[in-house]
Coordinates of C-alpha atoms in Angstrom, one line a residue:
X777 CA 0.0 0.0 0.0
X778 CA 0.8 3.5 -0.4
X779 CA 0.8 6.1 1.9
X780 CA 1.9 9.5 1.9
X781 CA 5.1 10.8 3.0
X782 CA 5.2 11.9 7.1
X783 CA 1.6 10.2 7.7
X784 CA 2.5 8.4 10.9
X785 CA -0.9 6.8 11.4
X786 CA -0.8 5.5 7.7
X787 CA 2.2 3.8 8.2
X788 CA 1.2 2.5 11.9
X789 CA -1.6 1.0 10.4
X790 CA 0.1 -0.8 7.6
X791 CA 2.4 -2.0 10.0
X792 CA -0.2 -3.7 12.4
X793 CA -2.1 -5.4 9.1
X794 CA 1.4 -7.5 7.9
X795 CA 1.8 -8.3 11.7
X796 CA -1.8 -9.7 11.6
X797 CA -1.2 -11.5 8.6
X798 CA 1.9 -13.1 9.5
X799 CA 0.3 -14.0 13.2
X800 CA -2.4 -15.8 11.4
X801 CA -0.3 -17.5 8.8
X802 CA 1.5 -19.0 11.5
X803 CA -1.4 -19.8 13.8
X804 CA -2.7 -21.6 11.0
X805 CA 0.7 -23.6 10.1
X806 CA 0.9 -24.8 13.3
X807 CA -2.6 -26.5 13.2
X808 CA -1.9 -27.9 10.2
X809 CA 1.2 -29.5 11.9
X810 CA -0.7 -31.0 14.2
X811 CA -2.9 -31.9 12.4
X812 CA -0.4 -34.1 10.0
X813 CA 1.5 -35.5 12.6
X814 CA 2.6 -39.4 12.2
X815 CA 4.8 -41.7 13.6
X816 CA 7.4 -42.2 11.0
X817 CA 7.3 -46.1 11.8
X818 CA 3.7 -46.1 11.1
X819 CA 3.9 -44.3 7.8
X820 CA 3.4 -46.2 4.4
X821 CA 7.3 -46.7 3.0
X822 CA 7.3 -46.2 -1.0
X823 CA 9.2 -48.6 -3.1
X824 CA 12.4 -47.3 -4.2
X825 CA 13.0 -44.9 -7.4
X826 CA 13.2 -46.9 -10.3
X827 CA 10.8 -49.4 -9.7
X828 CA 8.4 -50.2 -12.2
X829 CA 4.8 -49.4 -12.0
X830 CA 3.6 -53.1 -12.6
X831 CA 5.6 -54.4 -10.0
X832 CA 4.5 -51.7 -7.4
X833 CA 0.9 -52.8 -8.5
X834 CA 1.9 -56.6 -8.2
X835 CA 3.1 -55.9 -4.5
X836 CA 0.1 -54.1 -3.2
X837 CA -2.2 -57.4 -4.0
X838 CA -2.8 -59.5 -0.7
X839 CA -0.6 -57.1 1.6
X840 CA -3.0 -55.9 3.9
X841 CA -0.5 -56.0 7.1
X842 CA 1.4 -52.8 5.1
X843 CA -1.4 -51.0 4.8
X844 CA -0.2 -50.5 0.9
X845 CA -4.1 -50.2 0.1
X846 CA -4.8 -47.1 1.8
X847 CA -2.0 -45.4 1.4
X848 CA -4.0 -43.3 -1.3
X849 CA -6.7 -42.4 1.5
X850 CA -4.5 -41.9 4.2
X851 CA -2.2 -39.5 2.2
X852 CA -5.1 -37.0 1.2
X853 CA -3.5 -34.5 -1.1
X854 CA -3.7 -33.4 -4.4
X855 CA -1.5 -35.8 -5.9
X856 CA -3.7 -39.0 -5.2
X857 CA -6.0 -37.0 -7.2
X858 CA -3.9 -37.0 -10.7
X859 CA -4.4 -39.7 -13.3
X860 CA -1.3 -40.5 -14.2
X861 CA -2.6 -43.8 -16.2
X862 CA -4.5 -41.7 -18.5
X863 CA -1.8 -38.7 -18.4
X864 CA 0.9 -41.6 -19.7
X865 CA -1.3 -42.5 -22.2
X866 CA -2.3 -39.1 -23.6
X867 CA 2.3 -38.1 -23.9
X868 CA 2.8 -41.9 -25.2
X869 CA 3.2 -41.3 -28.7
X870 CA 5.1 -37.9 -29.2
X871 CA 7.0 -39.3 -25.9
X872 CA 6.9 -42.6 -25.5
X873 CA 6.3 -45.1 -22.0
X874 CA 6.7 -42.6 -19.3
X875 CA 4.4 -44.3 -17.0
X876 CA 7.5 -45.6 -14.2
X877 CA 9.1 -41.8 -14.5
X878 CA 5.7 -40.3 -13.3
X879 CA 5.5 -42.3 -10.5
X880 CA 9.0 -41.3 -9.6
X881 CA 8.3 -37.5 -9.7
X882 CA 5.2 -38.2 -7.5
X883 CA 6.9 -39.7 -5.1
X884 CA 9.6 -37.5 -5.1
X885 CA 7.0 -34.6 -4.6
X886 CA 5.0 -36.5 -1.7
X887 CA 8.7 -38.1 0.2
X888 CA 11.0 -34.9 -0.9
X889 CA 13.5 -35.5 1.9
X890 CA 13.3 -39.8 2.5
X891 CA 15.9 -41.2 1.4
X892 CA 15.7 -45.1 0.2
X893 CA 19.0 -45.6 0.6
X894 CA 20.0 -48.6 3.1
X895 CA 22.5 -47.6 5.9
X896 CA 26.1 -48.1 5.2
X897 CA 28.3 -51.5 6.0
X898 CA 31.6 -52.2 6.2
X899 CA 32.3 -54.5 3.1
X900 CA 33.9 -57.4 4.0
X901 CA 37.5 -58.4 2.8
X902 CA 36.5 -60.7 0.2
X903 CA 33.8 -57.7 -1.5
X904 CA 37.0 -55.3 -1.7
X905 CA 39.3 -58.2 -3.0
X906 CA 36.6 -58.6 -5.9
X907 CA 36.2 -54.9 -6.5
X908 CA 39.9 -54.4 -6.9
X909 CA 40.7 -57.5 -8.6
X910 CA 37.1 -57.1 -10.4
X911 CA 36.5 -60.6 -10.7
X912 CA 33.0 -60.2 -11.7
X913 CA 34.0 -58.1 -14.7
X914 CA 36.1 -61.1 -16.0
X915 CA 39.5 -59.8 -13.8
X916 CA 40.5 -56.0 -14.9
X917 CA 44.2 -57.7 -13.2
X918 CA 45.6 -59.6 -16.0
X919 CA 47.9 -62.4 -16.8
X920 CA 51.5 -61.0 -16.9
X921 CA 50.7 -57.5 -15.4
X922 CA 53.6 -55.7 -14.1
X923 CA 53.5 -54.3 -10.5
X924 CA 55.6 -52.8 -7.8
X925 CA 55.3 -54.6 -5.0
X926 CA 57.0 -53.8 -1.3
X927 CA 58.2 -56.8 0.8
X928 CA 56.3 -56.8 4.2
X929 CA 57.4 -60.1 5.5
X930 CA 58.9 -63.7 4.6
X931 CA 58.8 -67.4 6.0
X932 CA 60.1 -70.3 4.5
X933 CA 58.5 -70.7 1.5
X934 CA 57.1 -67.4 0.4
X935 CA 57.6 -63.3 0.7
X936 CA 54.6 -61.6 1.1
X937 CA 53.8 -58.2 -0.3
X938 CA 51.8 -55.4 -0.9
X939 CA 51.0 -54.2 -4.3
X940 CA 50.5 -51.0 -6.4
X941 CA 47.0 -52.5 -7.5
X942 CA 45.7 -52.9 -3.8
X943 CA 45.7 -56.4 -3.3
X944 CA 48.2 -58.3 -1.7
X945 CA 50.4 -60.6 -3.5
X946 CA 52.7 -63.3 -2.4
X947 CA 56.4 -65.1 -4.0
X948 CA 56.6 -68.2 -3.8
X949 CA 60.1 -69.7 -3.4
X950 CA 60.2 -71.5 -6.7
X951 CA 59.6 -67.7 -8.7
X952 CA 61.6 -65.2 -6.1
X953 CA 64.7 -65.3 -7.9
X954 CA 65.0 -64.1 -11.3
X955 CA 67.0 -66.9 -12.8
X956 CA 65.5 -70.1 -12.8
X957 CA 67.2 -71.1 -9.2
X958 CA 64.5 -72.1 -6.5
X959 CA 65.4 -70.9 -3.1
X960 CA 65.3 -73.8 -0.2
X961 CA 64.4 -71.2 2.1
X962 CA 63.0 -67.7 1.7
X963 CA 63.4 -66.3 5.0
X964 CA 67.0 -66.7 5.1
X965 CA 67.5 -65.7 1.9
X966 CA 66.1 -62.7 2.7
X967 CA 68.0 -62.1 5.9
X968 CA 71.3 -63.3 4.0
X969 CA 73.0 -60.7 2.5
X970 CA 75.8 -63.7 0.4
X971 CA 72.6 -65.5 0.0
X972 CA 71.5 -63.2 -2.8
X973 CA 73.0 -61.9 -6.1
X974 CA 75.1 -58.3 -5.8
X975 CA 72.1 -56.9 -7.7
X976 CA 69.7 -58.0 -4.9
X977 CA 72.0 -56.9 -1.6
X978 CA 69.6 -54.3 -1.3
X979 CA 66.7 -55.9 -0.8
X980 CA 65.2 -56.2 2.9
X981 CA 61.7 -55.4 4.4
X982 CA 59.9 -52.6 2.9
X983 CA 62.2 -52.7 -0.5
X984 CA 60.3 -52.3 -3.6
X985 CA 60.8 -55.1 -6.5
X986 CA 59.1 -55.6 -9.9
X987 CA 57.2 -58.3 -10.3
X988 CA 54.4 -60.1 -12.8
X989 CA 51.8 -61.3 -12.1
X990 CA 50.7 -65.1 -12.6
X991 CA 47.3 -65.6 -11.4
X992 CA 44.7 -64.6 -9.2
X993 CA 43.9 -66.3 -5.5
X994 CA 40.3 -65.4 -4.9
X995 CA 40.3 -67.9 -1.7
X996 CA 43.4 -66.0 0.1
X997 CA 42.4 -62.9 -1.8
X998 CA 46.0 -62.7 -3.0
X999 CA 47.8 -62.4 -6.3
X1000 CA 50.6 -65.1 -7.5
X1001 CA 53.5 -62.8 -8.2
X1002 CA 57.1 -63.5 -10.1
X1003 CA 60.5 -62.3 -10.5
X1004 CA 61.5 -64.7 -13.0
X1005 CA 63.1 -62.6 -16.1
X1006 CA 60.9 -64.7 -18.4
X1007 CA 58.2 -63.4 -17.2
X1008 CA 58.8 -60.1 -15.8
X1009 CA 60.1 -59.3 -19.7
X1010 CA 57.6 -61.5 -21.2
X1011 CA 57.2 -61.4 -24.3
X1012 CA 61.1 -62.2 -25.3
X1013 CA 59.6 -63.4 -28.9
X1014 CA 56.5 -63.7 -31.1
X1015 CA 56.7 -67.3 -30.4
X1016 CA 56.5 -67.1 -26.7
X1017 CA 53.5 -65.2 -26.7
X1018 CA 51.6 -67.6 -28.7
X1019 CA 52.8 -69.9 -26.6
X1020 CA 51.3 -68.5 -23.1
X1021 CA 48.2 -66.3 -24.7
X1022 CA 45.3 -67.5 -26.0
X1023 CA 44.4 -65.6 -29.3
X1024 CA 41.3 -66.8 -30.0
X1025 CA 39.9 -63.9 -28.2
X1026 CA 41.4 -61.7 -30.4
X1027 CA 39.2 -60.0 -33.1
X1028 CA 39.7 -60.9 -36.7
X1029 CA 40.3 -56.9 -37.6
X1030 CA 43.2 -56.9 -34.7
X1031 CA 46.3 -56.6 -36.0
X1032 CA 47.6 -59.7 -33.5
X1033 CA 51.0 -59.3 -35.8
X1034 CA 51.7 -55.6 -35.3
X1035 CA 50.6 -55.8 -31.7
X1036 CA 52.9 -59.0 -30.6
X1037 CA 56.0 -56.9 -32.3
X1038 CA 55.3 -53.7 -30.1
X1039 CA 55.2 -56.2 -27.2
X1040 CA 58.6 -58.2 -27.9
X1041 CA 60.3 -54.3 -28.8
X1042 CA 58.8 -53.1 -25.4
X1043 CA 59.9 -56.2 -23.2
X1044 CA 63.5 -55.8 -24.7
X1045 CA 63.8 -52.1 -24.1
X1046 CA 62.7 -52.7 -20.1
X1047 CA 65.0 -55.6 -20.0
X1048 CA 67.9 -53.6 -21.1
X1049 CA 67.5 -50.5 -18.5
X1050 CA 66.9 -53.5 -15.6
X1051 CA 70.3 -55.2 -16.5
X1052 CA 71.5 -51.7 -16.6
X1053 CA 70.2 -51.3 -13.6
X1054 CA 71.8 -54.8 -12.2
X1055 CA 75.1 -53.5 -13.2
X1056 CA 75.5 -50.7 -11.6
X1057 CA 74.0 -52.4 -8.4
X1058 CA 77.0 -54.7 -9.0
X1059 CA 79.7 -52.2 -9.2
X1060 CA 78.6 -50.3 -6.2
X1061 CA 78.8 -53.5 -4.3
X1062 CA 82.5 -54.1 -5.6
X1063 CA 83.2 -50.9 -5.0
X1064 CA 82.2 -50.6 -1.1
X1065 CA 83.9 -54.3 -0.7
X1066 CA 86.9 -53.2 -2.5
X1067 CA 90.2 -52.1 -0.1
X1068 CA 90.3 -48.6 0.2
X1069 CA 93.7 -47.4 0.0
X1070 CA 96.0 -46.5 3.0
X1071 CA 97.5 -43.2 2.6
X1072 CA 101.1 -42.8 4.2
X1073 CA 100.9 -41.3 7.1
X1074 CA 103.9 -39.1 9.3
X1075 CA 106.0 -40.3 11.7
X1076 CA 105.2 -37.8 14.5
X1077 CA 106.2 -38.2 17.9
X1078 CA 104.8 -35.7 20.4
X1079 CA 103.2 -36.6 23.6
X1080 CA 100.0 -35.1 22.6
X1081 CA 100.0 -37.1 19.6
X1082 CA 98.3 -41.3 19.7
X1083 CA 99.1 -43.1 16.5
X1084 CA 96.2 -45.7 17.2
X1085 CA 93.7 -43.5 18.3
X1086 CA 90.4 -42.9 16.3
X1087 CA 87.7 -39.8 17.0
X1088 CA 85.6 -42.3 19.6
X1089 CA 88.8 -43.1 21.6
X1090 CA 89.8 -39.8 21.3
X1091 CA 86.4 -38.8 23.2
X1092 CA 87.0 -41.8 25.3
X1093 CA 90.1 -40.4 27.1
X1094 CA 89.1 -36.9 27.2
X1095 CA 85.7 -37.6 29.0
X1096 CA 88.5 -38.4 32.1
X1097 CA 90.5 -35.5 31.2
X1098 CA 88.1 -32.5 31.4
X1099 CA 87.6 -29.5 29.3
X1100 CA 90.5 -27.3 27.5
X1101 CA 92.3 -30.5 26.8
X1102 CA 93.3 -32.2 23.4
X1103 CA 94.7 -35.3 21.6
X1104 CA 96.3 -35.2 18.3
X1105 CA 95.4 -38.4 16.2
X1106 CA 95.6 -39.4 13.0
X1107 CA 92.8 -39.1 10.4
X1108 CA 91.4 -41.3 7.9
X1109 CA 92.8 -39.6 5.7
X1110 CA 96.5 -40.0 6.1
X1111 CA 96.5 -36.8 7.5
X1112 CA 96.8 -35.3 11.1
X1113 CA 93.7 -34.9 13.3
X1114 CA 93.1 -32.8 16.4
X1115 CA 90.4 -33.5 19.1
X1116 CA 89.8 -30.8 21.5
X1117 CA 87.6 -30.6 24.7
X1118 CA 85.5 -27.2 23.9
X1119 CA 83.2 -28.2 27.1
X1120 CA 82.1 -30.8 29.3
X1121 CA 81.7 -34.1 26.8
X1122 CA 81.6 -31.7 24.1
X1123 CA 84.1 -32.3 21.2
X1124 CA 85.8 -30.4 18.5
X1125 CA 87.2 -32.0 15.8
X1126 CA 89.3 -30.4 13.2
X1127 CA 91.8 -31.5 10.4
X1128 CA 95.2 -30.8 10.0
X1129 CA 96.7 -30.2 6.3
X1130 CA 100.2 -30.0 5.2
X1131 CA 101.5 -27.7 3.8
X1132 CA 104.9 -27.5 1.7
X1133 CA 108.2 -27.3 3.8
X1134 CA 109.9 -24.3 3.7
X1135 CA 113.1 -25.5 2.3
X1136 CA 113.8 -28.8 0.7
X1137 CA 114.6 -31.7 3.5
X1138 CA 112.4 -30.1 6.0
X1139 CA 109.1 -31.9 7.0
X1140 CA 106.1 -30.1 5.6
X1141 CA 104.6 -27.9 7.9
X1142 CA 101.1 -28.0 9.2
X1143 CA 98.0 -25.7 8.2
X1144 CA 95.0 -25.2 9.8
X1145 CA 92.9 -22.4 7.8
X1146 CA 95.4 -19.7 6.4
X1147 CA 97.7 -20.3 9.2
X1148 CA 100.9 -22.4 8.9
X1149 CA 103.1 -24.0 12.0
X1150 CA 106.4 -25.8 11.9
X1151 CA 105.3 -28.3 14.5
X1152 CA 102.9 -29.4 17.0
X1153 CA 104.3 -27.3 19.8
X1154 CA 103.6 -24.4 18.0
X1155 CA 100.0 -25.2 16.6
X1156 CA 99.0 -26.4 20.3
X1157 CA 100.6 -23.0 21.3
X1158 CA 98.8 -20.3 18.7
X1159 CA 96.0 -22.3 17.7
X1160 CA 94.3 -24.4 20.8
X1161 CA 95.9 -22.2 24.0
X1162 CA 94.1 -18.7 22.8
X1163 CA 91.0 -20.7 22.2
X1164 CA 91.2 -22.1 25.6
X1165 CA 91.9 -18.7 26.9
X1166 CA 88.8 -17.0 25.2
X1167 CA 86.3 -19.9 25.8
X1168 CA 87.3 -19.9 29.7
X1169 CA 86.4 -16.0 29.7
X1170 CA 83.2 -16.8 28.6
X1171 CA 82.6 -19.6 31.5
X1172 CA 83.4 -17.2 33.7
X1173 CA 81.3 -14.8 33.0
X1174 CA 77.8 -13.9 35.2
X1175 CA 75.2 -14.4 32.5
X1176 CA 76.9 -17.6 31.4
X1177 CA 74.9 -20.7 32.8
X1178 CA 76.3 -24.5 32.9
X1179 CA 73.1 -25.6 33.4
X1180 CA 71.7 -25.2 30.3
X1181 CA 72.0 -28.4 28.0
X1182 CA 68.8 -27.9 25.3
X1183 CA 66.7 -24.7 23.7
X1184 CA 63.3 -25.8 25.9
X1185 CA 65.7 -25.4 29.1
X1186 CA 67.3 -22.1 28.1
X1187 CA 64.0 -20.7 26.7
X1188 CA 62.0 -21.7 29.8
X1189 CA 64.7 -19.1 31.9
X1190 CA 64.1 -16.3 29.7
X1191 CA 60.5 -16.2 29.6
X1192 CA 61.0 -16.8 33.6
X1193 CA 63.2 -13.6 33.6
X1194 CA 60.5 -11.8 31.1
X1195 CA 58.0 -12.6 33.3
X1196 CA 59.7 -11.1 35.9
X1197 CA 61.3 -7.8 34.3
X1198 CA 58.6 -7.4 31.3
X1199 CA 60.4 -4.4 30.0
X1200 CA 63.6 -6.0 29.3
X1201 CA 65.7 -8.2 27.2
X1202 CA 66.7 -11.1 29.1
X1203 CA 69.5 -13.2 27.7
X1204 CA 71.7 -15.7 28.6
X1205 CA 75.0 -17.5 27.6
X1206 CA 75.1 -21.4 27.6
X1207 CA 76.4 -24.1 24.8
X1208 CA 74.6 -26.3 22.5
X1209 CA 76.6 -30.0 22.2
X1210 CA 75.1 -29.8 18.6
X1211 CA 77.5 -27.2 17.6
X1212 CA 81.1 -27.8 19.4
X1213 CA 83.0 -24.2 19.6
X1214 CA 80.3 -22.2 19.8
X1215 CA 78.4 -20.5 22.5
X1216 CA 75.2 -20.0 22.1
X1217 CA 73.6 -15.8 23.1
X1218 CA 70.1 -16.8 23.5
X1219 CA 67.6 -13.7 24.1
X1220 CA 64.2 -12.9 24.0
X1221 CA 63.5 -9.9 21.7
X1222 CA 60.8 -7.4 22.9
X1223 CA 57.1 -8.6 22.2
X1224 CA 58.0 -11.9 20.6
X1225 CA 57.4 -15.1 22.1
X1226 CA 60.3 -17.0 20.5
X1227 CA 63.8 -17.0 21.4
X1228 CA 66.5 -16.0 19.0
X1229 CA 69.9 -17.2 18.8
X1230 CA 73.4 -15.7 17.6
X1231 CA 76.6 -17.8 17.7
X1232 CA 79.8 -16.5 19.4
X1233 CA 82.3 -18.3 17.8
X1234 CA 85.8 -19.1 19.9
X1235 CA 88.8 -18.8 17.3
X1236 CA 92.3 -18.2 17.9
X1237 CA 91.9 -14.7 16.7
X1238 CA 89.4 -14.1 19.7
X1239 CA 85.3 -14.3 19.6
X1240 CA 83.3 -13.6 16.6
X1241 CA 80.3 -12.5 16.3
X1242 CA 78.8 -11.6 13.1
X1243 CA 81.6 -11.4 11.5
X1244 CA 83.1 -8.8 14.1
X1245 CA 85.9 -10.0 16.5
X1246 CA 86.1 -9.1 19.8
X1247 CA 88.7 -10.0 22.7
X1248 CA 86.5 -10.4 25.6
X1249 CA 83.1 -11.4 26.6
X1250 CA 82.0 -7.9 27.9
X1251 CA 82.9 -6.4 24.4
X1252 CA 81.0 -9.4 22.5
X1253 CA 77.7 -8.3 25.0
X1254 CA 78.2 -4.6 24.5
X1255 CA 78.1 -5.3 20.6
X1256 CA 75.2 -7.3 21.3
X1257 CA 73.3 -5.0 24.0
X1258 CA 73.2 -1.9 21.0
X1259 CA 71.9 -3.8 18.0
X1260 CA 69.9 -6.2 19.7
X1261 CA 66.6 -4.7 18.5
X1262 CA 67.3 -4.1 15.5
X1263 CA 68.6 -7.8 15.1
X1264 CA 64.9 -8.9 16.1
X1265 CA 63.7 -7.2 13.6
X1266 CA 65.2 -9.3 11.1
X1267 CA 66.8 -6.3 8.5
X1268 CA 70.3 -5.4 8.4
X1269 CA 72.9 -4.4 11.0
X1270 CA 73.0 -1.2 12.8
X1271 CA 75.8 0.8 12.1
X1272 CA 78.9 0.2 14.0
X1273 CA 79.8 3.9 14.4
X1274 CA 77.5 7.3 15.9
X1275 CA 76.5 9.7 12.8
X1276 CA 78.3 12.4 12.5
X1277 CA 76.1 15.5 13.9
X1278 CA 74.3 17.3 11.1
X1279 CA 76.9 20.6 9.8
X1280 CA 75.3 23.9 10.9
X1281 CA 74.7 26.5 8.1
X1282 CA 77.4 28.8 8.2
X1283 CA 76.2 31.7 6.4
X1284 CA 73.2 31.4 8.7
X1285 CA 75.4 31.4 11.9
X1286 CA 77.7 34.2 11.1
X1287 CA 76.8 37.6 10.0
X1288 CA 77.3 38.6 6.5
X1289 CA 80.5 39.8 5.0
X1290 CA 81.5 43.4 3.6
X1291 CA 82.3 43.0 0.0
X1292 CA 86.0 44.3 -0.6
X1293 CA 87.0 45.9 -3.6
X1294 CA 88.7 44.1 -6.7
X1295 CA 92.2 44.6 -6.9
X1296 CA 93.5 45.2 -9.7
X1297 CA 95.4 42.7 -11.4
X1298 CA 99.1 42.6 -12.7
X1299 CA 98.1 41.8 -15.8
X1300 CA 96.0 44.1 -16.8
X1301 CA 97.1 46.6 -19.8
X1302 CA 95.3 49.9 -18.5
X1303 CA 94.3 50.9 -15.0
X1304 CA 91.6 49.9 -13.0
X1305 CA 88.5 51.0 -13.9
X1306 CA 86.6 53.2 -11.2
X1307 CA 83.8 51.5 -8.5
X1308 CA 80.2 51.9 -9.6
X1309 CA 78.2 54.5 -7.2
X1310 CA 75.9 53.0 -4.3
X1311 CA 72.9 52.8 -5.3
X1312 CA 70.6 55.6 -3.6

């Protein structure tokens, strides 16, 4: 309705005639819900879509304890009052029998939300076995099939496995090998590393092998698998697939001839790339059996030095020998070896190069880095005695804690210490046995929940940091106190040095200058020529 603009009462009354309405429409729905309401167990059930009108009709006769015959006069709506016999008649000939689809919509507009469906079961195994294998299609998993299959398990005259088709499949001991040898028992051959072949040392449980496939087991729901070479690569010839296939099957406009020689061409170029394959399986195991070679080693005699003395020895006799200590051993590599004791059971191990003696005759010197030394005394003096130095400066230090062995421990503290101070930066020092000369500066940046770590590593030269080198701890902190915040926020570093303070205007600061006359100049031919007047 319309009603004129700024007529209150208009409005008002508009508004209380829709309120009306809709009070009465819904009065009214709700006694025509009570009306209708059933128990859903005593309700007629309607045969399933698709069924045919006949055999709906067929059903109804004699069932009396279903009710089927007055469904129709229990249901009283305006579709039990639609012919649909006559409709289906009158559309037959420009659209042929629709008689079963009309009795589908009708349901479908008297039952809009049953559904017919019967509640889901599990399938049993031997339902998923046929869907897979899809016996009942005449088996989509054919004769000769190729498959990867991964070894699960063995016992003495099989190895079961899974396959890439879904079913499980199983090798017997007569078909496990790929030559025609039968294995006496398949468990230890699989155990057995000499047992096998070079090209098979790598197989153990879980190792994935190619396989055919020989038959289907519908009783243990299993496929018979082989690794037999004449049937993994079968066909090898025209004449062995006649042979094994059937071609009666085939259809007389199939090309069988054609088809068999793309076969034999295909099994060739597969066999080819696996005895590539077994080659270089073969030479890899020659080569890890095969002697490596000893390099010659120095004759050193130092008393820090132990000729037969590997890294885990090494480790051994330092655990009873404390931190700051070190062995010198010799390295797999013919060369020299040096095992120092950063921290508590925390190692260091470095190699030793040589580098070319200084004159001819002379041993060959040692080198470490850039740096050369004549001897051990003198590596043990500038290389691992400053390092001990700086790294015992750093476990001396107050904010360096011992007790710290993991990131969960250390990060624990600081969050402790936020807690407690929540306007600063709590940090600590303490050493991570994943990385051996190394301290780790833990801290907690402002307003981040995650710890952050920089490395301060100890070198001979003193501790770095960043690339910067300092010589004591309280320098390495002071670095780290200034450009702490702006390391947490993840751009570059803060500049090392102050700005220079802005330059003051000078012109501005002073007052102006008087303007001095010209001089004349010495060169000039004439004399000078006379000032202008001031302007008035």
């Amino acid at each position: 309705q319309d009603y004129e603009q700024g007529d209150l009462e208009a409005y008002q009354e508009i508004v209380h005639e829709a309120m009306d309405d809709s009070r009465r429409r819904m009065e009214k729905n709700l006694k025509r819900q009570r009306r209708d309401a059933f128990d859903q167990a005593d309700l007629w059930k309607p045969p399933a879509f698709g069924t045919p009108h006949a055999a709906v009709i067929e059903s109804r006769k004699g069932a009396t304890t279903l009710r089927d015959d007055e469904a129709d006069e229990e249901l009283e709506d305006k579709l039990s009052e639609l012919d649909l016999d006559g409709y289906a008649k009158l559309i037959e000939d420009d659209h042929g029998r629709r008689r079963e689809q009309l009795e589908d919509v009708k349901r479908e507009l008297r039952y809009p939300f049953r559904d017919d469906r019967k509640p889901w079961t599990r399938p049993s195994d031997q339902q998923v076995f046929d869907w897979l294998a899809c016996q009942a299609e005449g088996g989509r998993i054919k004769p000769f099939q190729i498959v990867a299959a991964r070894i699960q398990r063995a016992d003495d005259w099989r190895v079961f496995t899974t396959t890439d088709v879904g079913v499980p499949g199983g090798l017997h001991a007569s078909v496990l090998a790929v030559s025609d040898e039968r294995i006496e028992n398949c468990k230890d051959w699989l155990a057995r590393d000499e047992m096998r072949p070079k090209f098979d040392r790598h197989l153990a449980t879980d190792a994935v092998v190619e396989c055919a496939i020989l038959k289907v087991d519908p009783e243990r729901m299993r496929v018979e698998l082989s690794r037999r070479d004449e049937d993994v690569f079968f066909p090898v010839s025209s004449e062995d697939f006649y042979a094994r296939i059937d071609g009666r099957h085939l259809d007389n406009s199939f090309d069988a001839t054609a088809a068999v020689a793309d076969y034999v061409a295909g099994a060739r170029r597969r066999q080819d790339r696996a005895l590539r394959a077994r080659r270089d399986r073969e030479r890899r195991v020659d080569d890890a059996n095969r002697p490596k070679p000893v390099a010659p080693r120095r004759a050193i005699t130092h008393p820090a030095y132990r000729p037969g003395c590997d890294y885990r020895e090494a480790e051994r006799q330092l655990d009873a020998m404390g931190a700051g200590e070190v062995i010198m051993r010799p390295s797999s590599s013919g060369k020299v070896a040096l095992t120092w004791a950063f921290r508590e059971r925390v190692y260091l191990h470095v190699e030793v190069d040589d580098a070319p003696a200084a004159s001819p005759g002379e041993p060959p010197r040692f080198k470490i880095g850039d740096e050369e030394y004549e001897d051990l005394d003198e590596l043990l003096a500038r290389y691992v005695s400053p390092m001990n130095d700086f790294s015992e400066d750093v476990s001396r230090h107050r904010k360096f804690d011992a007790a710290l062995k993991d990131p969960d421990a250390c990060a624990a503290k600081l969050k402790a210490m936020r807690a407690a101070a929540p306007g600063s930066i709590p940090y600590a020092l303490w050493v991570d046995a994943r990385y051996p000369g190394r301290f780790a500066l833990t801290y907690l940046a402002p307003r981040a929940t995650t710890c952050r770590n920089e490395w301060v590593k100890i070198t001979p030269e003193g501790l770095e940091i960043r690339d910067r080198r300092y010589f004591s701890t309280d320098e390495v902190l002071n670095y780290f106190k200034r450009h702490a915040k702006d390391w947490a926020k993840g751009g570059k570093l803060a500049q090392h040095r102050a700005k220079a303070p802005p330059k003051k205007d000078a012109r501005a600061a002073s007052p102006p200058r008087e303007k001095r006359p010209k001089r004349p100049s010495n060169f000039s031919s004439g004399p000078a020529a006379p000032a202008a007047p001031a302007a008035p």
